[in-house]
């Protein structure tokens, strides 16, 4: 990343960074005007976490994870969450093999390194919990056997912002299994025009059956990049700022007693770890080997909005996690 340090390991590091920049570039040509979604997908990949994406249908959520899967040496599966989905549809089941006189495990879609859990709030709590547990523990238990999930395991769950009838809200206590909760909106006019052009191009390529097969990044490169991210420098003052933000989410009294009363529940240490990891990954993606306070600030809303719950009264006054995090960012002074 900093080519002038003369460290023999550096050319490798900068090459790694170049590969991720190229990956981001490639994804941005396919997912137009949703740079945040692309960026957060890469941050999740680098920080070894899962994404909850909230946005209306048709905003390129499926397209985004598919495009990532096409450029990584990693398989992809999509599970549509429905009210009749069973945990076993996700994890897999033991199947009786009469010819062998024993059970054999048939792995479910959760064993794919990249998993799209579409409309996660349309399945009942049992299925949601099976997914959230697997996300946290990186293993699933079926019958008496425990199976490890792949080393690369990234879940992108989607949720429609409009609470439809018959949906099951995700359990708040388990929401923090998601590294980030990203909200996406409709593209601007210019982007929408480019989307039309791209869709035409796609349709033509399909007719000509000449779709280019992109080069795939080996998983070793992903793991090497994760290592580089963990080695990004975090100055004590920036670390302190990050921790102060999380502590303020638990008790904002020293900053603003009224804000403190609006928060029923703040972020756990899992939240601090997530904020640190994501800030590091953002810094690394930006080509730096140190974290700035702005890296923390910029990623904080996506890392914290689902970990900070408004009190009952505050909810009635229109406060949500988003607004609370914005208020916390206003209150906690930068180092
Ligand atoms: N920002 C975008 N960039 C490129 N294509 C887009 C974009 N938004 C929507 N599309 C196109 O619209 C269609 C719907 O996208 P999709 O990924 O299936 O949406 P979602 O999964 O969010 O419901 C696809 O054909 C996709 O290529
Ligand atoms: Mg979709």
Short mmCIF file of C-alpha atoms and ligand atoms in Angstrom, two decimals:
data_model
loop_
_atom_site.label_atom_id
_atom_site.label_comp_id
_atom_site.label_asym_id
_atom_site.label_seq_id
_atom_site.Cartn_x
_atom_site.Cartn_y
_atom_site.Cartn_z
CA UNK A 1 0.00 0.00 0.00
CA UNK A 2 2.75 2.49 0.80
CA UNK A 3 5.27 1.59 -1.90
CA UNK A 4 8.04 3.83 -0.49
CA UNK A 5 8.67 1.92 2.73
CA UNK A 6 11.14 -0.49 1.19
CA UNK A 7 9.62 -3.43 3.01
CA UNK A 8 10.13 -6.55 0.87
CA UNK A 9 6.62 -7.72 1.80
CA UNK A 10 5.09 -4.53 0.40
CA UNK A 11 4.86 -5.38 -3.33
CA UNK A 12 2.72 -8.35 -2.40
CA UNK A 13 0.51 -6.19 -0.18
CA UNK A 14 0.01 -3.56 -2.85
CA UNK A 15 -0.74 -6.26 -5.40
CA UNK A 16 -3.39 -7.61 -3.07
CA UNK A 17 -4.88 -4.18 -2.69
CA UNK A 18 -4.87 -3.70 -6.46
CA UNK A 19 -6.80 -6.93 -6.87
CA UNK A 20 -9.47 -5.73 -4.49
CA UNK A 21 -9.64 -2.34 -6.20
CA UNK A 22 -10.14 -4.17 -9.48
CA UNK A 23 -12.85 -6.27 -7.88
CA UNK A 24 -14.61 -3.16 -6.62
CA UNK A 25 -14.27 -1.55 -10.04
CA UNK A 26 -15.72 -4.60 -11.76
CA UNK A 27 -18.65 -4.81 -9.34
CA UNK A 28 -19.36 -1.10 -9.80
CA UNK A 29 -19.83 -1.54 -13.54
CA UNK A 30 -22.51 -4.13 -12.85
CA UNK A 31 -24.17 -2.56 -9.84
CA UNK A 32 -24.73 1.00 -10.87
CA UNK A 33 -25.27 3.87 -8.45
CA UNK A 34 -25.21 1.57 -5.40
CA UNK A 35 -21.61 2.15 -4.43
CA UNK A 36 -22.45 1.76 -0.75
CA UNK A 37 -23.83 -1.73 -1.29
CA UNK A 38 -20.70 -2.71 -3.24
CA UNK A 39 -18.46 -1.19 -0.62
CA UNK A 40 -20.23 -2.88 2.30
CA UNK A 41 -20.14 -6.25 0.56
CA UNK A 42 -16.38 -5.93 0.26
CA UNK A 43 -16.04 -4.73 3.84
CA UNK A 44 -18.05 -7.75 5.01
CA UNK A 45 -15.84 -10.03 2.93
CA UNK A 46 -12.68 -8.48 4.38
CA UNK A 47 -13.97 -8.31 7.94
CA UNK A 48 -15.39 -11.84 7.86
CA UNK A 49 -18.96 -10.86 8.63
CA UNK A 50 -22.53 -10.97 7.40
CA UNK A 51 -24.76 -8.33 5.89
CA UNK A 52 -28.39 -7.47 6.43
CA UNK A 53 -29.55 -5.40 3.47
CA UNK A 54 -32.79 -3.50 3.67
CA UNK A 55 -34.23 -2.16 0.46
CA UNK A 56 -37.18 -2.36 -1.86
CA UNK A 57 -37.31 -5.18 -4.43
CA UNK A 58 -35.48 -4.57 -7.69
CA UNK A 59 -32.55 -2.61 -6.24
CA UNK A 60 -29.82 -5.01 -7.40
CA UNK A 61 -29.41 -6.92 -4.15
CA UNK A 62 -29.44 -10.33 -5.86
CA UNK A 63 -27.37 -8.91 -8.70
CA UNK A 64 -24.73 -7.70 -6.24
CA UNK A 65 -24.10 -10.98 -4.44
CA UNK A 66 -24.25 -12.90 -7.71
CA UNK A 67 -21.69 -10.57 -9.23
CA UNK A 68 -19.42 -11.08 -6.23
CA UNK A 69 -19.80 -14.85 -6.45
CA UNK A 70 -18.90 -14.74 -10.14
CA UNK A 71 -15.60 -13.07 -9.27
CA UNK A 72 -14.59 -15.23 -6.32
CA UNK A 73 -13.65 -18.88 -6.23
CA UNK A 74 -16.72 -19.45 -4.09
CA UNK A 75 -20.09 -21.03 -4.78
CA UNK A 76 -23.26 -19.17 -4.20
CA UNK A 77 -26.74 -20.25 -3.14
CA UNK A 78 -29.97 -18.36 -2.74
CA UNK A 79 -32.70 -19.32 -0.33
CA UNK A 80 -36.06 -17.64 -0.57
CA UNK A 81 -37.43 -17.37 2.95
CA UNK A 82 -41.12 -18.24 3.08
CA UNK A 83 -43.57 -18.95 5.91
CA UNK A 84 -43.35 -22.71 5.28
CA UNK A 85 -39.55 -22.93 5.19
CA UNK A 86 -38.09 -25.38 7.73
CA UNK A 87 -34.70 -25.20 9.45
CA UNK A 88 -33.73 -28.42 7.65
CA UNK A 89 -34.34 -26.72 4.28
CA UNK A 90 -31.44 -24.51 5.23
CA UNK A 91 -29.11 -26.81 7.14
CA UNK A 92 -29.75 -30.12 5.42
CA UNK A 93 -31.03 -33.43 6.76
CA UNK A 94 -30.03 -36.95 7.60
CA UNK A 95 -31.40 -39.24 4.96
CA UNK A 96 -31.92 -42.94 5.62
CA UNK A 97 -30.02 -45.10 3.16
CA UNK A 98 -31.68 -48.54 3.32
CA UNK A 99 -29.02 -50.07 1.03
CA UNK A 100 -26.28 -49.09 3.50
CA UNK A 101 -28.41 -49.44 6.60
CA UNK A 102 -27.43 -45.97 7.87
CA UNK A 103 -28.21 -42.28 7.74
CA UNK A 104 -26.35 -40.00 5.40
CA UNK A 105 -26.13 -36.26 5.79
CA UNK A 106 -27.30 -34.20 2.86
CA UNK A 107 -25.85 -30.74 3.27
CA UNK A 108 -28.28 -27.86 2.81
CA UNK A 109 -27.66 -24.53 1.08
CA UNK A 110 -26.10 -23.06 4.23
CA UNK A 111 -22.90 -24.92 3.35
CA UNK A 112 -22.27 -22.55 0.44
CA UNK A 113 -19.60 -19.92 1.09
CA UNK A 114 -21.85 -17.16 -0.25
CA UNK A 115 -25.47 -17.36 0.79
CA UNK A 116 -28.30 -15.03 -0.12
CA UNK A 117 -31.07 -15.32 2.46
CA UNK A 118 -33.79 -13.50 0.60
CA UNK A 119 -36.61 -11.82 2.50
CA UNK A 120 -35.44 -13.22 5.80
CA UNK A 121 -38.42 -11.78 7.66
CA UNK A 122 -40.87 -13.90 5.72
CA UNK A 123 -39.82 -17.09 7.53
CA UNK A 124 -40.77 -17.87 11.12
CA UNK A 125 -38.43 -17.45 14.09
CA UNK A 126 -37.28 -21.08 14.07
CA UNK A 127 -35.71 -20.75 10.64
CA UNK A 128 -34.31 -17.30 11.32
CA UNK A 129 -32.70 -18.62 14.49
CA UNK A 130 -31.17 -21.58 12.65
CA UNK A 131 -29.52 -19.14 10.26
CA UNK A 132 -28.45 -16.63 12.91
CA UNK A 133 -26.98 -19.37 15.08
CA UNK A 134 -25.03 -20.82 12.20
CA UNK A 135 -23.77 -17.33 11.37
CA UNK A 136 -22.52 -16.84 14.89
CA UNK A 137 -21.13 -20.29 15.52
CA UNK A 138 -19.95 -21.24 12.03
CA UNK A 139 -21.32 -24.69 12.46
CA UNK A 140 -24.65 -26.47 12.33
CA UNK A 141 -25.88 -29.40 14.32
CA UNK A 142 -28.17 -31.89 12.64
CA UNK A 143 -29.24 -34.87 14.67
CA UNK A 144 -26.26 -35.69 16.87
CA UNK A 145 -23.63 -34.51 14.42
CA UNK A 146 -22.05 -31.10 14.17
CA UNK A 147 -20.80 -29.90 10.81
CA UNK A 148 -18.41 -27.02 10.25
CA UNK A 149 -19.33 -24.37 7.72
CA UNK A 150 -16.83 -23.38 5.04
CA UNK A 151 -13.96 -21.09 6.04
CA UNK A 152 -15.38 -18.39 3.81
CA UNK A 153 -18.96 -17.97 4.89
CA UNK A 154 -20.76 -14.77 4.05
CA UNK A 155 -24.50 -14.41 4.42
CA UNK A 156 -26.30 -11.56 2.78
CA UNK A 157 -29.83 -11.44 4.14
CA UNK A 158 -32.39 -9.13 2.62
CA UNK A 159 -35.38 -7.50 4.15
CA UNK A 160 -38.10 -5.40 2.61
CA UNK A 161 -38.41 -2.06 4.44
CA UNK A 162 -42.17 -2.23 4.16
CA UNK A 163 -43.44 -4.57 6.85
CA UNK A 164 -45.91 -6.69 4.95
CA UNK A 165 -48.64 -8.71 6.50
CA UNK A 166 -47.47 -12.09 7.68
CA UNK A 167 -43.83 -11.13 8.19
CA UNK A 168 -41.81 -12.09 11.22
CA UNK A 169 -39.51 -9.34 12.53
CA UNK A 170 -36.00 -10.60 13.25
CA UNK A 171 -35.31 -11.21 16.94
CA UNK A 172 -33.70 -7.99 18.16
CA UNK A 173 -31.43 -9.84 20.57
CA UNK A 174 -29.88 -11.77 17.68
CA UNK A 175 -29.68 -8.98 15.15
CA UNK A 176 -26.13 -8.20 16.17
CA UNK A 177 -24.98 -11.41 14.47
CA UNK A 178 -25.00 -9.18 11.41
CA UNK A 179 -21.79 -7.24 11.07
CA UNK A 180 -23.66 -4.48 9.28
CA UNK A 181 -27.21 -3.45 8.56
CA UNK A 182 -27.22 -1.56 5.27
CA UNK A 183 -30.10 0.45 3.91
CA UNK A 184 -30.28 1.11 0.21
CA UNK A 185 -32.55 3.41 -1.78
CA UNK A 186 -33.55 4.06 -5.37
CA UNK A 187 -30.90 5.22 -7.85
CA UNK A 188 -30.73 8.78 -9.22
CA UNK A 189 -31.91 9.58 -12.75
CA UNK A 190 -28.40 9.35 -14.27
CA UNK A 191 -27.76 5.97 -12.70
CA UNK A 192 -31.17 4.75 -13.76
CA UNK A 193 -30.33 5.65 -17.38
CA UNK A 194 -27.06 3.73 -17.13
CA UNK A 195 -28.97 0.78 -15.68
CA UNK A 196 -31.18 0.77 -18.78
CA UNK A 197 -28.13 0.74 -21.05
CA UNK A 198 -26.58 -2.10 -19.07
CA UNK A 199 -29.80 -4.12 -19.16
CA UNK A 200 -29.90 -3.74 -22.97
CA UNK A 201 -26.27 -4.80 -23.24
CA UNK A 202 -27.03 -7.83 -21.07
CA UNK A 203 -30.05 -8.82 -23.11
CA UNK A 204 -27.98 -8.62 -26.30
CA UNK A 205 -25.14 -10.64 -24.79
CA UNK A 206 -27.68 -13.30 -23.82
CA UNK A 207 -28.97 -13.45 -27.40
CA UNK A 208 -25.45 -13.77 -28.74
CA UNK A 209 -24.55 -16.26 -26.01
CA UNK A 210 -21.20 -14.49 -25.63
CA UNK A 211 -21.27 -13.53 -21.98
CA UNK A 212 -17.74 -12.94 -20.79
CA UNK A 213 -16.61 -15.18 -17.95
CA UNK A 214 -14.84 -13.00 -15.40
CA UNK A 215 -11.59 -13.95 -13.75
CA UNK A 216 -12.12 -15.32 -10.24
CA UNK A 217 -10.19 -14.24 -7.20
CA UNK A 218 -8.80 -17.25 -5.31
CA UNK A 219 -9.85 -17.57 -1.68
CA UNK A 220 -6.18 -17.43 -0.59
CA UNK A 221 -6.20 -13.82 -1.78
CA UNK A 222 -9.27 -13.10 0.36
CA UNK A 223 -7.63 -14.65 3.42
CA UNK A 224 -4.37 -12.79 2.79
CA UNK A 225 -6.35 -9.56 2.51
CA UNK A 226 -8.10 -10.34 5.80
CA UNK A 227 -4.71 -10.71 7.41
CA UNK A 228 -3.60 -7.37 5.97
CA UNK A 229 -6.79 -5.77 7.32
CA UNK A 230 -6.06 -7.11 10.80
CA UNK A 231 -2.60 -5.55 10.58
CA UNK A 232 -3.86 -2.08 9.68
CA UNK A 233 -2.66 0.37 12.32
CA UNK A 234 -5.23 1.65 14.79
CA UNK A 235 -3.89 4.52 16.89
CA UNK A 236 -4.87 4.47 20.59
CA UNK A 237 -6.76 7.77 20.21
CA UNK A 238 -8.87 6.38 17.37
CA UNK A 239 -9.46 3.18 19.28
CA UNK A 240 -10.56 5.23 22.27
CA UNK A 241 -12.98 7.21 20.08
CA UNK A 242 -14.47 3.99 18.75
CA UNK A 243 -14.94 2.62 22.26
CA UNK A 244 -16.43 5.91 23.49
CA UNK A 245 -19.03 5.71 20.73
CA UNK A 246 -20.04 2.22 21.79
CA UNK A 247 -20.04 3.11 25.49
CA UNK A 248 -22.20 6.16 24.76
CA UNK A 249 -24.71 3.84 23.07
CA UNK A 250 -25.04 2.04 26.42
CA UNK A 251 -25.17 5.18 28.52
CA UNK A 252 -25.13 8.58 26.88
CA UNK A 253 -25.76 10.42 30.19
CA UNK A 254 -22.32 12.14 30.25
CA UNK A 255 -23.06 13.60 26.80
CA UNK A 256 -26.80 14.15 26.77
CA UNK A 257 -29.17 12.82 29.45
CA UNK A 258 -32.18 13.21 27.14
CA UNK A 259 -30.47 11.05 24.51
CA UNK A 260 -29.60 8.50 27.20
CA UNK A 261 -33.29 8.15 28.07
CA UNK A 262 -34.15 7.54 24.42
CA UNK A 263 -31.92 4.46 24.25
CA UNK A 264 -33.28 1.23 25.68
CA UNK A 265 -30.38 -0.94 24.57
CA UNK A 266 -26.89 -0.18 23.31
CA UNK A 267 -24.20 -2.06 21.44
CA UNK A 268 -22.36 -5.01 23.04
CA UNK A 269 -18.65 -5.79 22.79
CA UNK A 270 -19.61 -7.64 19.63
CA UNK A 271 -20.54 -4.18 18.36
CA UNK A 272 -17.12 -2.71 19.25
CA UNK A 273 -15.38 -5.60 17.54
CA UNK A 274 -17.55 -5.09 14.46
CA UNK A 275 -16.86 -1.36 14.39
CA UNK A 276 -13.13 -1.94 14.69
CA UNK A 277 -13.06 -4.61 11.98
CA UNK A 278 -15.16 -2.58 9.58
CA UNK A 279 -13.15 0.59 10.13
CA UNK A 280 -9.95 -1.34 9.43
CA UNK A 281 -11.40 -2.93 6.31
CA UNK A 282 -12.61 0.47 5.04
CA UNK A 283 -9.17 1.99 5.63
CA UNK A 284 -7.50 -0.89 3.81
CA UNK A 285 -9.92 -0.66 0.89
CA UNK A 286 -9.15 3.06 0.69
CA UNK A 287 -5.48 2.13 0.29
CA UNK A 288 -4.32 3.19 3.75
CA UNK A 289 -2.49 1.20 6.41
CA UNK A 290 -3.97 3.20 9.28
CA UNK A 291 -7.48 3.90 10.51
CA UNK A 292 -8.70 7.50 10.71
CA UNK A 293 -11.51 8.75 12.97
CA UNK A 294 -13.46 9.37 9.75
CA UNK A 295 -13.23 5.68 8.83
CA UNK A 296 -14.99 4.98 12.14
CA UNK A 297 -17.57 7.73 11.67
CA UNK A 298 -18.37 6.75 8.10
CA UNK A 299 -19.03 3.10 8.86
CA UNK A 300 -20.62 3.58 12.31
CA UNK A 301 -24.24 3.96 11.10
CA UNK A 302 -24.15 0.66 9.19
CA UNK A 303 -22.44 -1.14 12.07
CA UNK A 304 -24.54 0.28 14.89
CA UNK A 305 -28.07 1.03 13.64
CA UNK A 306 -29.34 -2.47 14.40
CA UNK A 307 -27.52 -2.67 17.74
CA UNK A 308 -29.00 0.46 19.30
CA UNK A 309 -32.67 0.23 20.23
CA UNK A 310 -34.89 3.17 21.08
CA UNK A 311 -36.93 3.14 24.25
CA UNK A 312 -40.66 2.67 24.02
CA UNK A 313 -41.30 6.40 24.44
CA UNK A 314 -38.61 7.36 21.94
CA UNK A 315 -40.06 4.96 19.37
CA UNK A 316 -43.40 6.71 19.75
CA UNK A 317 -41.61 10.00 19.04
CA UNK A 318 -40.19 8.60 15.82
CA UNK A 319 -36.69 7.65 17.00
CA UNK A 320 -35.06 4.58 15.49
CA UNK A 321 -31.58 3.08 15.57
CA UNK A 322 -30.51 5.25 12.69
CA UNK A 323 -31.46 8.51 14.34
CA UNK A 324 -29.94 7.43 17.64
CA UNK A 325 -26.61 6.60 16.01
CA UNK A 326 -26.62 9.95 14.23
CA UNK A 327 -27.22 11.68 17.58
CA UNK A 328 -24.39 9.68 19.19
CA UNK A 329 -22.03 10.67 16.39
CA UNK A 330 -22.98 14.31 17.01
CA UNK A 331 -22.34 14.03 20.74
CA UNK A 332 -19.11 12.06 21.04
CA UNK A 333 -16.22 14.38 20.20
CA UNK A 334 -13.68 13.35 17.58
CA UNK A 335 -10.16 12.78 18.91
N1 LIG B 1 -28.22 -0.40 -9.52
C1 LIG B 1 -28.39 -1.32 -10.50
N2 LIG B 1 -27.39 -1.60 -11.36
C2 LIG B 1 -27.55 -2.53 -12.33
N3 LIG B 1 -28.67 -3.21 -12.52
C3 LIG B 1 -29.70 -2.98 -11.70
C4 LIG B 1 -29.62 -2.02 -10.65
N4 LIG B 1 -30.78 -2.00 -10.00
C5 LIG B 1 -31.56 -2.91 -10.58
N5 LIG B 1 -30.93 -3.50 -11.62
C6 LIG B 1 -31.47 -4.54 -12.49
O1 LIG B 1 -32.84 -4.71 -12.11
C7 LIG B 1 -33.16 -6.08 -11.98
C8 LIG B 1 -33.56 -6.43 -10.57
O2 LIG B 1 -32.42 -6.56 -9.77
P1 LIG B 1 -32.28 -7.63 -8.61
O3 LIG B 1 -30.85 -7.74 -8.28
O4 LIG B 1 -32.97 -8.89 -8.99
O5 LIG B 1 -33.07 -6.89 -7.46
P2 LIG B 1 -33.37 -7.32 -5.96
O6 LIG B 1 -32.64 -8.61 -5.69
O7 LIG B 1 -32.86 -6.19 -5.13
O8 LIG B 1 -34.85 -7.46 -5.88
C9 LIG B 1 -31.97 -6.86 -12.48
O9 LIG B 1 -32.12 -7.15 -13.82
C10 LIG B 1 -30.81 -5.89 -12.27
O10 LIG B 1 -29.79 -6.16 -13.17
MG1 LIG B 2 -33.67 -10.34 -5.29
#
